Structures are given as C-alpha cells and as structure tokens.
Amino acid sequence: MFTAGIDMGSRSVKVVLLEEVAVEGVPGKQYSVKKAHLMMPGDLDADQAADKAFNEALSAAGVTRDQVKAVFATGAGRTQVGFATEGVTEMTAGAKGAVFMYPQARTVVDVGAEEGRGIKTDADGKAIDFAGNEKCAAGAGSFAEAMSRALQLSLKEFGEASLKSDKSIPMNAQCTVFAESEVVSLIHSATPKEDIAKAVLDAVASRVCAMVRRVGIEGNVVLIGGMGHNPGFVASLKNAMDVDEVLLPELPEYVSALGCALIAAERVH
Amino acid sequence: MNAEVAAATAPEKKEFWRWQENTWFDESKNWKDAKIITCGIDVGSVSSQAVIVCDGELYGYNSMRTGNNSPDSAKNALAGIMDKIGMKLEDINYVVGTGYGRVNVPFAHKAITEIACHARGANYMGGSKVRTILDMGGQDCKAIHCDEKGKVTNFLMNDKCAAGTGRGMEVISDLMQIPIAELGPRSFEVDEEPEAVSSICVVFAKSEALALLKAGYTKNKVIAAYCQAMAERVVSLLERIGVEEGFFITGGIAKNPGVVKRIEKLLGIKAVDTKIDSQIAGALGAALFGYTLMQKQGAKAA
C-alpha cells in the first residue's frame, strides 16, 4: 500500500511516497520511503505545481496514481492542493516526521523559507504545543537568503563563510528590509564577510530560539526544514539553544512531507 | 562625475520600482542675489535629497536614489543641483546633514535628526497650521506632532519592521511589473475594494500578493489590496500618537494617491495640499535650520 504526503511550502513543493511493508518478525506496520521529490514551482499555480510534482514522483517510483490509497497535504499552501484527500497542519506533519526519524526527539525546530517554529512533541509524534513567526519573516530562510544576496555569496558559500568566523557581531535589525541596509553598512565599514555571515545566522538562530523557548526545550532537539542545509545556521542554532546536539536529517526539507504521508497511512487503516 | 555615475547605475533591465529622480530650481530668481545660502542634505535609506535655500526661501533641489555609500550619495545629490545652477560648494554658507546617513555627509557643518527636519520642512511647505506630520519614506514611517513653528513636540516611528514603507511598495511594483508611479492610479481601477493584504511583513506580503494573483485577482486588485494594507498600517501608527489637523504627509509615498487617499478615508481627514515635492521635506527642513543658525551667527557677529 502506498500513501503520499505533499508539503506545499512558500518556496517549494515536496512529495514523499511511502510504502507500507511487512517485515518478518517485526510486529505492527512498517514503512519505507519509496520516493522523495522536490520541485520549485516558479510560475506554476499551486495546484498545477503539486500535481506536476506528484506525477513526477510517481513515475520516478514506477507507481500509478490508483495505487496510492491517500494523499495528504501540509504546508502554507495545503488548501490549494485540489486532489489531496485531507490537509494536516505543518506542526502535526513536522512532529510526526521528526519523531519517525528520531524516536527520542521531543523538540522539533522547523525552519523553512518564510516560516520558523518550535514544536513540542510526545513519543508518538503528536504535536503538543508550538510557537511560530506569524507576522515577520526575520526568523526564517528568506531572511538569510536576502542577506546572502546583499553579501553577494551563494547560499552554500554563505553558510561555509559563517563557520570561519568566531566573532559575535550583534545585528540590531530584525526586519529583513532593515537588515539589508545594516549588512550594507557593515560591508562599508570593512567588516569581513565571514563575520557578517555569522552575525546574520546568529540573528536568525536567536529569533528561532526565542520561539522554541516559548514552548520549552525538552529532550532531544531535531532540526527540520530547508535551513538545515546551512551548516552555519546549524552551528548558530546549537549555540543559541545551548544544547549538546541538534539532530539533523540528511534531507531536512522532506520531513514534513514524510510526516504527512505517515499520517495518511495511519488514517486509511 | 555625474555622467560617470549615471552610466554606472544605468538600469540593464526594466526596473519598475525606480521612481523618478528630479531636479528643480526657481527660475524667477538668481541665487547670486542672496545674502545667505544654506543647504540641507537628507541621505535616506532609499533616497537622497539636496535642497538649496536662499535667504530662508526654497530655491532648488535634487532628489535621487541613495547608492550603497552615504558620502557619495550626499555628494551626488548636491552636485545634481549645483551643476544645474552653476553653484560651487564655496558659495554655500552652511550645510546641514540629516537622515539615516546624516553623520556621513561630508562638508556638513552640522547633523540634525530627520524628525526635526521633516517637521520644519512640513511647516514651511504646509504653513504654520500643520500639527501632525506623517513621513512615509523608503524604510521609515514616522508620525510627528509639532507646534506652530514646526518644532517637534512628540513622535513615533517604526523601528522594528519595514511594513508600511516605500521599500514594500517597490517590492510590489517589481512583482507586478508596473512602474511605481502608476500603482496609485491603478489601485482605483477596481470594481470593488478588495480586503487589505493581511500580511504586515514585506516578505510575507510579497508571497501573499503572488498568491492573490494566482488565485485570479487582477493586478489592479492586488495593488489596491496592498495600498489598503499600507494605509491601515500607517494609520495604526498615527492613532497611537493621535491625529490633529492640519495633517501633512511627507516622504516619497506621499506621491502615491493609492495610499494617501486611503489614509484620508480611514482618518476622515484630508491632508494639507502642497505644490512642493513631498520627498524633499527633510532636506528642506535641514536647510532652513542652517539658515536660522546663520542668522544667529550673523546677529552675534553684529
């Protein structure tokens, strides 16, 4: 049996195709990821983008649409996925996926393009509490992206540059628009790019950390969402949260789509 | 120098957000007749203005985009008007810098906050009846109270977030691929007023505007929704300080009727009309402060 989870983020669509498998000697249901697929929709409208991404995932996995028992959607644009059976919130999907990957995790930090949030979860991957950025994009990926543009570094160079700095320059601006001017001022005062990159990522981490603190940091911490690909951010976050370890999936941007597919599998039973 | 700068910043692709830079001077007068010539330079986060005041009267100005270097922006802004009227730096008796880059204005004798300068400029432009000033600039949005002399009595500003400022309007202009000066008029070309864009943050609002377009809103309707959101945002700032008539709007956004008319409607008050470009208010105020200072010095000398 197959189920699918589609995460319609503000910037990209993620699809996870999940297969229920029987493992000999192991009781209960087991799942394996059949295919994970990501697409940047660009000019397509949300429904078309989701449809296209889903079809691409299906054909890559060699699975037909009829074989998929349920398609659940999550993310900011979940209501726009017309063919989805049901929608689940990002908190529900993120917690489920994170605990599936790391059963010991109880605090989930989710940092995507425009959203950052902290989720408290139980051992079943059920979200108990959460706090997120509702009004401002400062604690999210687009903030870091805008600053990497201002620094004229690619996102990869940006993250790597920040790791080379051990300075702690405070960024006064929280707002993405203000911070761009502040970064330009720092460039003109001949501050090394490495130090500015670290200042920016420290600022994002500190914002995210403040959100996570509102729900309380408990147990093991797992980071999901696209910002997990930025090693500078991961280091800043670890430092800001003052924890020994931040669990980091190899493909952090797919975790919510995975959680969504898992919830779909549980519900169709 | 100006030609070089122009060549270096010439847009490669069509930049819809680019607002019109302009230079003006009073052709009925000659600055050489003036006893005291003062200059105000406002280096804002997005635009820079230089204003020349002759014996306490506005003589000329130049308004252009701020580059990524404050001293150069100040020099270029001033060169833009001096070149046009054949003035040299030595001809100017006193220079006052203001705005976000005010401490970096070379050749300035003094720096004065843009709050004080906008109030003073508004007092000149709108007359002594002006009591509440709304300054809508590139990244700033300020509500200022002043007395009949244009002296600041109270103010509030957006210090954390750029929502409700010109930069947000530039982002929308670019997204819609419509020149920024057309946004205001086009915001009224809708069958009915849409709900305001709900996001406050410039980053979120851009995504929301894109989603509205994809959901089938016309561009004009999205622009109207954004203008309404900007108006609501600045009105909430104004209401925190209270609005007294005469109400005067300064800054670049004052040239966008899509926002201004919606603010007037929300407040139930009309803004004082002026023939002078609202964007120069800060630099004008700075130049007028320079004039007052020169008069005091003159009095001392005598």
XYZ file of C-alpha atoms in Angstrom:
571
model
C 0.000 0.000 0.000
C 1.182 3.483 -0.876
C 0.362 6.846 0.616
C 1.730 10.243 -0.268
C 2.484 13.409 1.656
C 2.717 16.720 -0.169
C 4.245 19.712 1.566
C 3.338 22.951 -0.224
C 5.831 25.371 1.211
C 6.078 29.037 0.343
C 9.009 28.311 -1.964
C 8.965 24.623 -2.946
C 6.753 21.538 -3.171
C 7.966 18.367 -1.510
C 6.444 14.961 -2.211
C 7.105 11.793 -0.217
C 5.735 8.500 -1.454
C 5.512 5.959 1.337
C 5.144 2.228 1.069
C 3.798 0.015 3.806
C 5.995 -3.044 4.077
C 5.758 -6.201 6.130
C 8.965 -7.046 7.927
C 9.191 -10.616 9.086
C 9.430 -10.985 12.849
C 8.587 -7.310 13.466
C 5.068 -6.696 14.747
C 2.974 -3.762 13.585
C 3.143 -1.722 10.437
C 6.463 -0.754 8.909
C 7.016 1.884 6.298
C 9.673 2.688 3.795
C 10.117 5.775 1.705
C 9.574 4.770 -1.902
C 10.394 8.133 -3.416
C 11.063 11.676 -2.302
C 10.750 14.506 -4.787
C 11.185 18.233 -4.641
C 10.148 20.913 -7.085
C 10.411 24.690 -7.182
C 7.089 25.691 -8.716
C 8.196 29.005 -10.226
C 5.375 30.376 -12.303
C 3.013 27.437 -11.986
C -0.011 27.898 -9.781
C -0.092 25.869 -6.594
C -2.481 23.160 -7.733
C -0.607 22.607 -11.002
C 2.721 22.570 -9.195
C 1.532 19.965 -6.695
C 0.060 17.852 -9.477
C 3.242 18.022 -11.521
C 5.484 17.225 -8.563
C 3.262 14.312 -7.565
C 3.233 12.863 -11.073
C 6.993 13.177 -11.337
C 7.420 11.331 -8.035
C 5.015 8.601 -9.152
C 6.704 7.996 -12.482
C 10.162 8.017 -10.864
C 8.934 5.379 -8.396
C 7.047 3.373 -11.048
C 3.811 3.635 -9.130
C 0.441 4.533 -10.656
C -1.902 7.084 -9.164
C -4.514 4.412 -8.446
C -2.125 2.505 -6.227
C -1.874 5.446 -3.846
C -4.555 4.997 -1.194
C -4.419 8.502 0.237
C -2.688 11.806 -0.478
C -2.413 14.205 2.452
C -1.218 17.757 2.127
C 0.532 20.098 4.529
C 2.312 23.451 4.421
C 1.211 27.032 3.887
C -0.458 26.173 0.559
C -2.058 22.871 1.582
C -5.600 24.039 0.879
C -4.595 24.732 -2.714
C -3.748 21.086 -3.400
C -7.063 20.213 -5.010
C -6.510 16.479 -5.298
C -5.451 15.941 -1.672
C -7.702 13.706 0.437
C -7.067 15.739 3.558
C -4.903 18.524 4.944
C -2.841 18.497 8.120
C -1.087 21.417 9.780
C 2.669 21.908 9.476
C 3.010 21.298 13.222
C 1.257 17.935 13.051
C 3.201 16.832 9.982
C 6.569 18.108 11.223
C 6.289 16.437 14.636
C 5.188 13.140 13.120
C 8.002 13.027 10.582
C 10.664 14.118 13.052
C 9.743 11.518 15.674
C 9.529 8.809 12.991
C 13.140 9.558 12.074
C 14.357 10.200 15.602
C 12.116 8.428 18.148
C 13.974 10.112 21.010
C 13.230 13.666 19.732
C 10.785 15.776 21.778
C 11.558 19.254 20.472
C 11.242 19.927 16.769
C 12.671 23.079 15.229
C 11.280 23.717 11.763
C 12.898 26.480 9.701
C 11.702 26.867 6.133
C 11.744 29.684 3.606
C 9.302 32.004 5.308
C 8.380 30.167 8.460
C 10.238 29.259 11.590
C 8.692 27.415 14.504
C 9.317 25.329 17.572
C 7.157 22.281 18.213
C 6.906 20.232 21.369
C 6.003 16.626 20.632
C 5.209 13.423 22.515
C 6.666 9.967 21.891
C 4.004 9.238 19.239
C 4.974 12.277 17.200
C 1.871 14.140 18.242
C 2.360 17.915 18.462
C 1.526 19.150 21.957
C 2.435 22.804 21.643
C 4.062 25.128 19.169
C 5.187 28.714 18.602
C 5.941 30.264 15.237
C 6.587 33.507 13.397
C 3.237 34.775 12.270
C 3.916 38.365 11.491
C 7.507 38.674 10.419
C 9.918 36.734 8.216
C 13.024 37.556 10.258
C 13.446 34.092 11.800
C 13.344 32.169 8.542
C 15.247 31.218 5.422
C 14.204 34.119 3.217
C 15.902 36.459 5.688
C 19.163 34.535 5.370
C 18.679 34.394 1.600
C 18.227 38.164 1.320
C 21.387 38.707 3.361
C 23.417 36.288 1.259
C 22.314 38.322 -1.777
C 23.430 41.515 -0.040
C 26.790 39.856 0.650
C 26.947 38.534 -2.925
C 27.573 34.993 -1.728
C 25.733 31.859 -2.790
C 23.747 30.217 -0.008
C 26.372 27.485 0.201
C 29.274 29.970 0.415
C 27.295 31.961 2.928
C 26.890 29.041 5.334
C 30.505 27.994 4.927
C 31.786 31.551 5.413
C 29.956 31.873 8.705
C 31.738 28.791 10.058
C 35.067 30.535 9.548
C 34.199 33.324 11.972
C 34.346 33.232 15.735
C 33.173 36.825 16.189
C 29.818 37.764 17.636
C 28.708 40.963 15.965
C 25.189 41.857 17.058
C 22.673 42.585 14.295
C 20.338 45.289 15.509
C 17.757 44.959 12.763
C 15.186 42.212 12.946
C 13.344 43.202 9.818
C 14.581 41.743 6.518
C 14.393 45.148 4.827
C 16.258 46.951 7.628
C 18.820 44.177 7.931
C 19.756 44.521 4.270
C 20.776 48.126 4.932
C 22.622 47.042 8.049
C 24.553 44.425 6.118
C 25.478 47.031 3.508
C 26.699 49.335 6.301
C 28.785 46.501 7.750
C 30.293 45.836 4.318
C 31.239 49.514 4.025
C 32.804 49.569 7.458
C 35.101 46.843 6.092
C 33.745 44.058 8.299
C 34.883 40.687 6.879
C 32.132 38.798 5.051
C 32.654 35.766 7.291
C 31.825 37.838 10.356
C 28.755 39.369 8.712
C 27.526 35.931 7.606
C 27.868 34.658 11.141
C 26.121 37.741 12.534
C 23.179 37.124 10.185
C 22.869 33.423 11.005
C 23.261 34.110 14.724
C 20.410 36.601 14.413
C 18.135 34.079 12.664
C 19.070 31.392 15.207
C 18.370 33.730 18.090
C 14.918 34.547 16.685
C 14.138 30.882 16.142
C 15.447 30.031 19.585
C 13.156 32.607 21.194
C 10.200 30.875 19.516
C 11.334 27.430 20.656
C 11.816 28.684 24.221
C 8.146 29.689 24.270
C 7.228 26.003 24.048
C 10.208 24.886 26.160
C 13.273 22.939 25.084
C 12.832 19.348 26.217
C 14.538 16.096 25.356
C 16.394 15.750 22.106
C 16.189 18.533 19.525
C 15.729 17.824 15.835
C 16.022 20.444 13.103
C 13.816 20.105 10.015
C 13.146 22.384 7.038
C 15.427 23.712 4.303
C 17.611 25.818 6.609
C 19.023 22.527 7.912
C 21.178 22.552 4.775
C 23.052 25.598 6.063
C 25.847 24.323 8.331
C 26.488 27.841 9.660
C 22.900 28.102 10.788
C 23.018 24.684 12.453
C 26.080 25.779 14.430
C 24.473 29.090 15.405
C 21.278 27.321 16.455
C 23.111 24.801 18.588
C 24.925 27.638 20.282
C 21.799 29.769 20.764
C 19.789 26.878 22.207
C 22.701 25.821 24.376
C 22.232 22.117 23.666
C 24.884 19.443 23.136
C 23.437 18.160 19.938
C 20.950 19.092 17.240
C 19.754 16.023 15.348
C 19.838 16.775 11.649
C 18.238 14.575 8.986
C 20.177 14.296 5.754
C 17.232 15.733 3.836
C 15.601 18.024 6.391
C 13.241 19.663 3.892
C 11.304 16.412 3.346
C 10.474 15.644 6.970
C 7.077 17.364 7.000
C 6.032 15.659 3.752
C 7.110 12.360 5.287
C 5.095 13.030 8.427
C 2.135 13.871 6.242
C 2.422 10.572 4.351
C 2.697 8.678 7.653
C -0.450 10.308 8.992
C -2.204 9.391 5.749
C -1.095 5.749 6.191
C -2.399 5.664 9.756
C -5.716 7.206 8.849
C -6.554 4.909 5.925
C -6.288 1.900 8.181
C 31.439 62.931 -12.344
C 27.693 62.912 -12.855
C 27.918 61.344 -16.263
C 30.046 58.562 -14.850
C 27.632 57.901 -12.035
C 24.722 57.848 -14.447
C 26.476 55.331 -16.663
C 27.390 53.118 -13.730
C 23.838 52.958 -12.413
C 22.010 52.806 -15.757
C 19.434 50.034 -15.457
C 20.178 46.978 -17.563
C 16.696 45.564 -17.425
C 13.478 47.416 -16.863
C 13.335 48.330 -13.220
C 9.724 49.034 -12.439
C 10.405 50.088 -8.878
C 12.606 53.005 -9.965
C 10.881 56.217 -9.040
C 11.571 59.411 -10.925
C 14.647 61.299 -9.842
C 14.285 65.020 -10.346
C 15.931 68.401 -10.145
C 14.175 71.741 -9.872
C 15.088 75.360 -9.246
C 13.222 78.637 -9.099
C 13.966 80.233 -12.471
C 12.386 83.533 -11.454
C 15.234 84.179 -9.036
C 19.003 84.277 -9.089
C 20.875 82.709 -6.200
C 23.656 85.249 -6.670
C 21.338 87.922 -5.237
C 21.020 86.037 -1.955
C 22.824 87.119 1.215
C 22.740 83.735 2.903
C 22.768 80.437 1.036
C 22.216 77.260 3.038
C 21.929 73.674 2.018
C 20.215 70.644 3.533
C 21.207 67.129 2.544
C 18.975 64.244 3.501
C 20.640 60.874 2.961
C 17.779 58.458 3.449
C 17.938 54.693 3.308
C 16.443 54.681 -0.184
C 16.550 58.253 -1.500
C 18.854 61.247 -1.080
C 17.910 64.894 -1.479
C 19.856 68.118 -1.544
C 17.967 71.401 -1.099
C 19.301 74.917 -1.587
C 17.676 77.679 0.447
C 18.363 81.331 -0.374
C 17.656 83.792 2.451
C 15.213 81.372 4.040
C 13.314 80.598 0.814
C 13.383 77.350 -1.161
C 15.493 77.893 -4.281
C 16.230 74.463 -5.742
C 16.600 70.779 -5.094
C 17.774 67.468 -6.449
C 16.340 64.110 -5.486
C 17.942 60.787 -6.382
C 18.352 57.224 -5.217
C 20.768 56.552 -2.368
C 23.721 54.489 -3.530
C 25.422 51.963 -1.342
C 27.750 54.624 0.032
C 26.418 57.506 2.125
C 29.147 60.123 1.464
C 28.927 59.549 -2.301
C 25.136 59.735 -2.205
C 25.359 63.083 -0.418
C 27.957 64.414 -2.884
C 25.993 63.257 -5.922
C 22.728 64.673 -4.639
C 24.330 68.073 -4.097
C 26.287 68.000 -7.360
C 22.996 67.355 -9.190
C 21.602 70.741 -8.232
C 24.843 72.752 -8.072
C 25.819 71.761 -11.613
C 22.422 72.815 -12.888
C 22.536 76.316 -11.360
C 26.279 76.877 -11.652
C 26.878 76.945 -7.906
C 30.045 75.838 -6.145
C 30.439 74.437 -2.669
C 32.226 77.660 -1.610
C 29.085 79.627 -2.454
C 27.140 77.821 0.258
C 27.366 79.361 3.712
C 26.125 76.446 5.769
C 25.363 72.762 5.163
C 23.181 70.606 7.418
C 23.025 66.838 7.046
C 20.011 64.776 8.022
C 18.521 61.333 7.512
C 19.791 57.857 8.205
C 23.217 58.675 6.742
C 23.477 62.157 8.266
C 26.676 61.508 10.194
C 28.359 60.543 6.928
C 27.591 63.701 4.975
C 30.926 65.221 4.024
C 31.201 69.028 4.152
C 28.223 69.240 6.558
C 28.656 71.750 9.386
C 26.034 70.040 11.491
C 23.788 66.962 11.619
C 20.179 67.219 12.744
C 17.701 64.327 13.126
C 15.262 63.771 10.297
C 12.358 64.041 12.753
C 13.174 67.680 13.493
C 13.920 68.380 9.820
C 10.693 66.851 8.500
C 8.657 68.878 10.964
C 10.474 72.061 9.968
C 10.123 71.252 6.271
C 6.430 70.450 6.650
C 5.913 73.717 8.496
C 7.407 75.567 5.503
C 5.534 73.539 2.902
C 2.136 73.345 4.586
C 2.218 76.511 6.693
C 2.024 77.149 10.433
C -1.320 75.303 10.700
C 0.462 71.931 10.307
C 0.327 69.943 13.564
C 0.569 66.251 12.578
C 3.111 65.031 10.074
C 3.220 61.591 8.590
C 6.581 60.884 6.990
C 6.476 57.858 4.724
C 9.960 57.209 3.467
C 11.892 54.323 1.978
C 12.287 52.316 5.166
C 10.861 54.706 7.705
C 7.407 55.610 8.740
C 7.050 58.332 11.333
C 4.192 60.142 12.966
C 5.268 63.537 14.289
C 3.497 66.256 16.251
C 4.735 69.826 16.045
C 3.822 73.310 17.174
C 3.051 76.365 15.011
C 6.773 76.970 14.460
C 7.409 73.450 13.233
C 9.094 72.393 16.473
C 8.648 68.709 17.318
C 6.517 68.045 20.382
C 6.171 64.259 20.073
C 6.825 61.448 17.608
C 6.557 57.710 16.963
C 8.310 55.609 14.359
C 8.561 52.075 13.022
C 11.816 50.915 14.475
C 11.455 47.176 14.106
C 9.763 46.485 10.829
C 9.638 47.984 7.335
C 5.939 47.283 6.753
C 4.132 50.381 5.545
C 7.187 51.953 3.934
C 8.290 52.745 0.403
C 10.530 49.721 0.118
C 7.458 47.472 0.362
C 5.824 49.435 -2.445
C 8.926 48.959 -4.592
C 8.759 45.220 -3.998
C 5.115 45.154 -5.143
C 5.913 47.312 -8.167
C 8.609 44.863 -9.216
C 6.375 41.864 -8.619
C 3.519 43.359 -10.674
C 5.911 44.659 -13.364
C 4.182 48.016 -13.187
C 6.106 51.312 -12.831
C 5.862 52.564 -9.272
C 4.257 55.870 -10.251
C 1.325 54.002 -11.847
C 0.487 51.935 -8.777
C -1.598 54.621 -7.060
C -3.869 55.451 -10.022
C -4.255 51.759 -10.920
C -5.303 50.895 -7.377
C -8.565 52.748 -8.036
C -9.320 50.876 -11.244
C -11.193 48.104 -9.477
C -14.900 47.227 -9.440
C -14.908 46.960 -5.680
C -12.323 47.492 -2.978
C -10.703 44.181 -2.038
C -9.783 43.216 1.513
C -6.394 44.532 2.560
C -3.434 42.191 2.200
C -3.316 40.545 5.623
C 0.439 40.190 5.997
C 2.310 43.007 7.629
C 5.842 41.840 6.855
C 7.203 42.923 3.451
C 8.479 39.382 2.784
C 5.146 37.761 3.650
C 3.153 40.402 1.788
C 5.078 39.661 -1.414
C 4.153 35.969 -1.163
C 0.593 36.871 -0.337
C 0.352 39.204 -3.321
C 1.694 36.447 -5.559
C -0.859 34.009 -4.159
C -3.652 36.519 -4.811
C -2.540 36.868 -8.444
C -2.539 33.105 -8.825
C -5.957 32.931 -7.198
C -7.254 35.075 -10.057
C -7.055 38.616 -8.683
C -6.271 41.210 -11.327
C -3.038 43.171 -10.838
C -5.063 46.289 -10.060
C -6.954 44.461 -7.365
C -3.754 43.178 -5.762
C -2.311 46.702 -5.845
C -5.481 48.040 -4.223
C -5.243 45.357 -1.524
C -1.629 46.310 -0.877
C -2.296 50.073 -0.812
C -5.090 49.449 1.686
C -2.742 47.362 3.865
C -0.129 50.144 3.827
C -2.781 52.715 4.732
C -4.088 50.606 7.627
C -0.573 50.064 8.866
C 0.391 53.735 8.973
C -2.993 54.765 10.370
C -2.440 52.429 13.328
C 0.873 54.203 13.934
C -0.833 57.598 13.632
C -3.605 56.590 16.001
C -1.087 55.675 18.667
C 0.094 59.271 18.730
C -3.219 60.884 17.776
C -4.011 62.950 14.703
C -4.584 66.680 14.888
C -5.384 68.886 11.921
C -3.583 70.210 9.834
C -2.394 66.881 8.739
C 0.571 66.818 6.391
C 2.264 63.932 4.584
C 5.936 63.978 3.636
C 8.258 61.377 2.076
C 8.162 59.512 -1.216
C 4.963 57.592 -0.529
C 3.078 60.875 -0.269
C 3.234 60.848 -4.085
C 1.168 57.647 -4.208
C -2.514 58.624 -4.197
C -3.462 54.955 -3.770
C -2.089 55.090 -0.241
C -2.768 58.756 0.566
C -6.475 58.700 -0.355
C -6.990 55.519 1.635
C -5.281 57.064 4.679
C -7.500 60.151 4.371
C -10.570 57.919 4.162
C -9.580 55.879 7.219
C -8.836 59.011 9.242
C -11.720 61.080 7.890
C -9.258 63.957 7.450
C -7.796 65.478 4.305
C -4.092 66.108 4.146
C -2.908 69.675 3.540
C -2.128 70.234 -0.130
C 1.228 71.450 -1.305
C 2.826 72.166 -4.632
C 6.281 71.208 -3.380
C 7.645 67.672 -3.801
C 6.921 65.888 -0.509
C 10.141 63.911 -0.773
C 12.351 66.939 -0.085
C 10.761 67.852 3.275
C 13.677 66.533 5.360
C 16.405 68.227 3.323
C 14.368 71.421 3.143
C 13.968 71.431 6.917
C 17.704 70.880 7.297
C 18.496 73.828 5.011
C 16.055 76.030 6.935
C 17.748 75.067 10.207
C 21.017 76.089 8.568
C 19.501 79.459 7.710
C 18.341 80.035 11.291
C 21.814 79.128 12.578
C 23.465 81.512 10.128
C 21.124 84.333 11.179
C 22.062 83.728 14.824
C 25.747 83.784 13.945
C 25.232 86.952 11.956
C 23.466 88.529 14.922
C 26.392 87.578 17.161
C 28.918 88.996 14.751
C 26.986 92.280 14.563
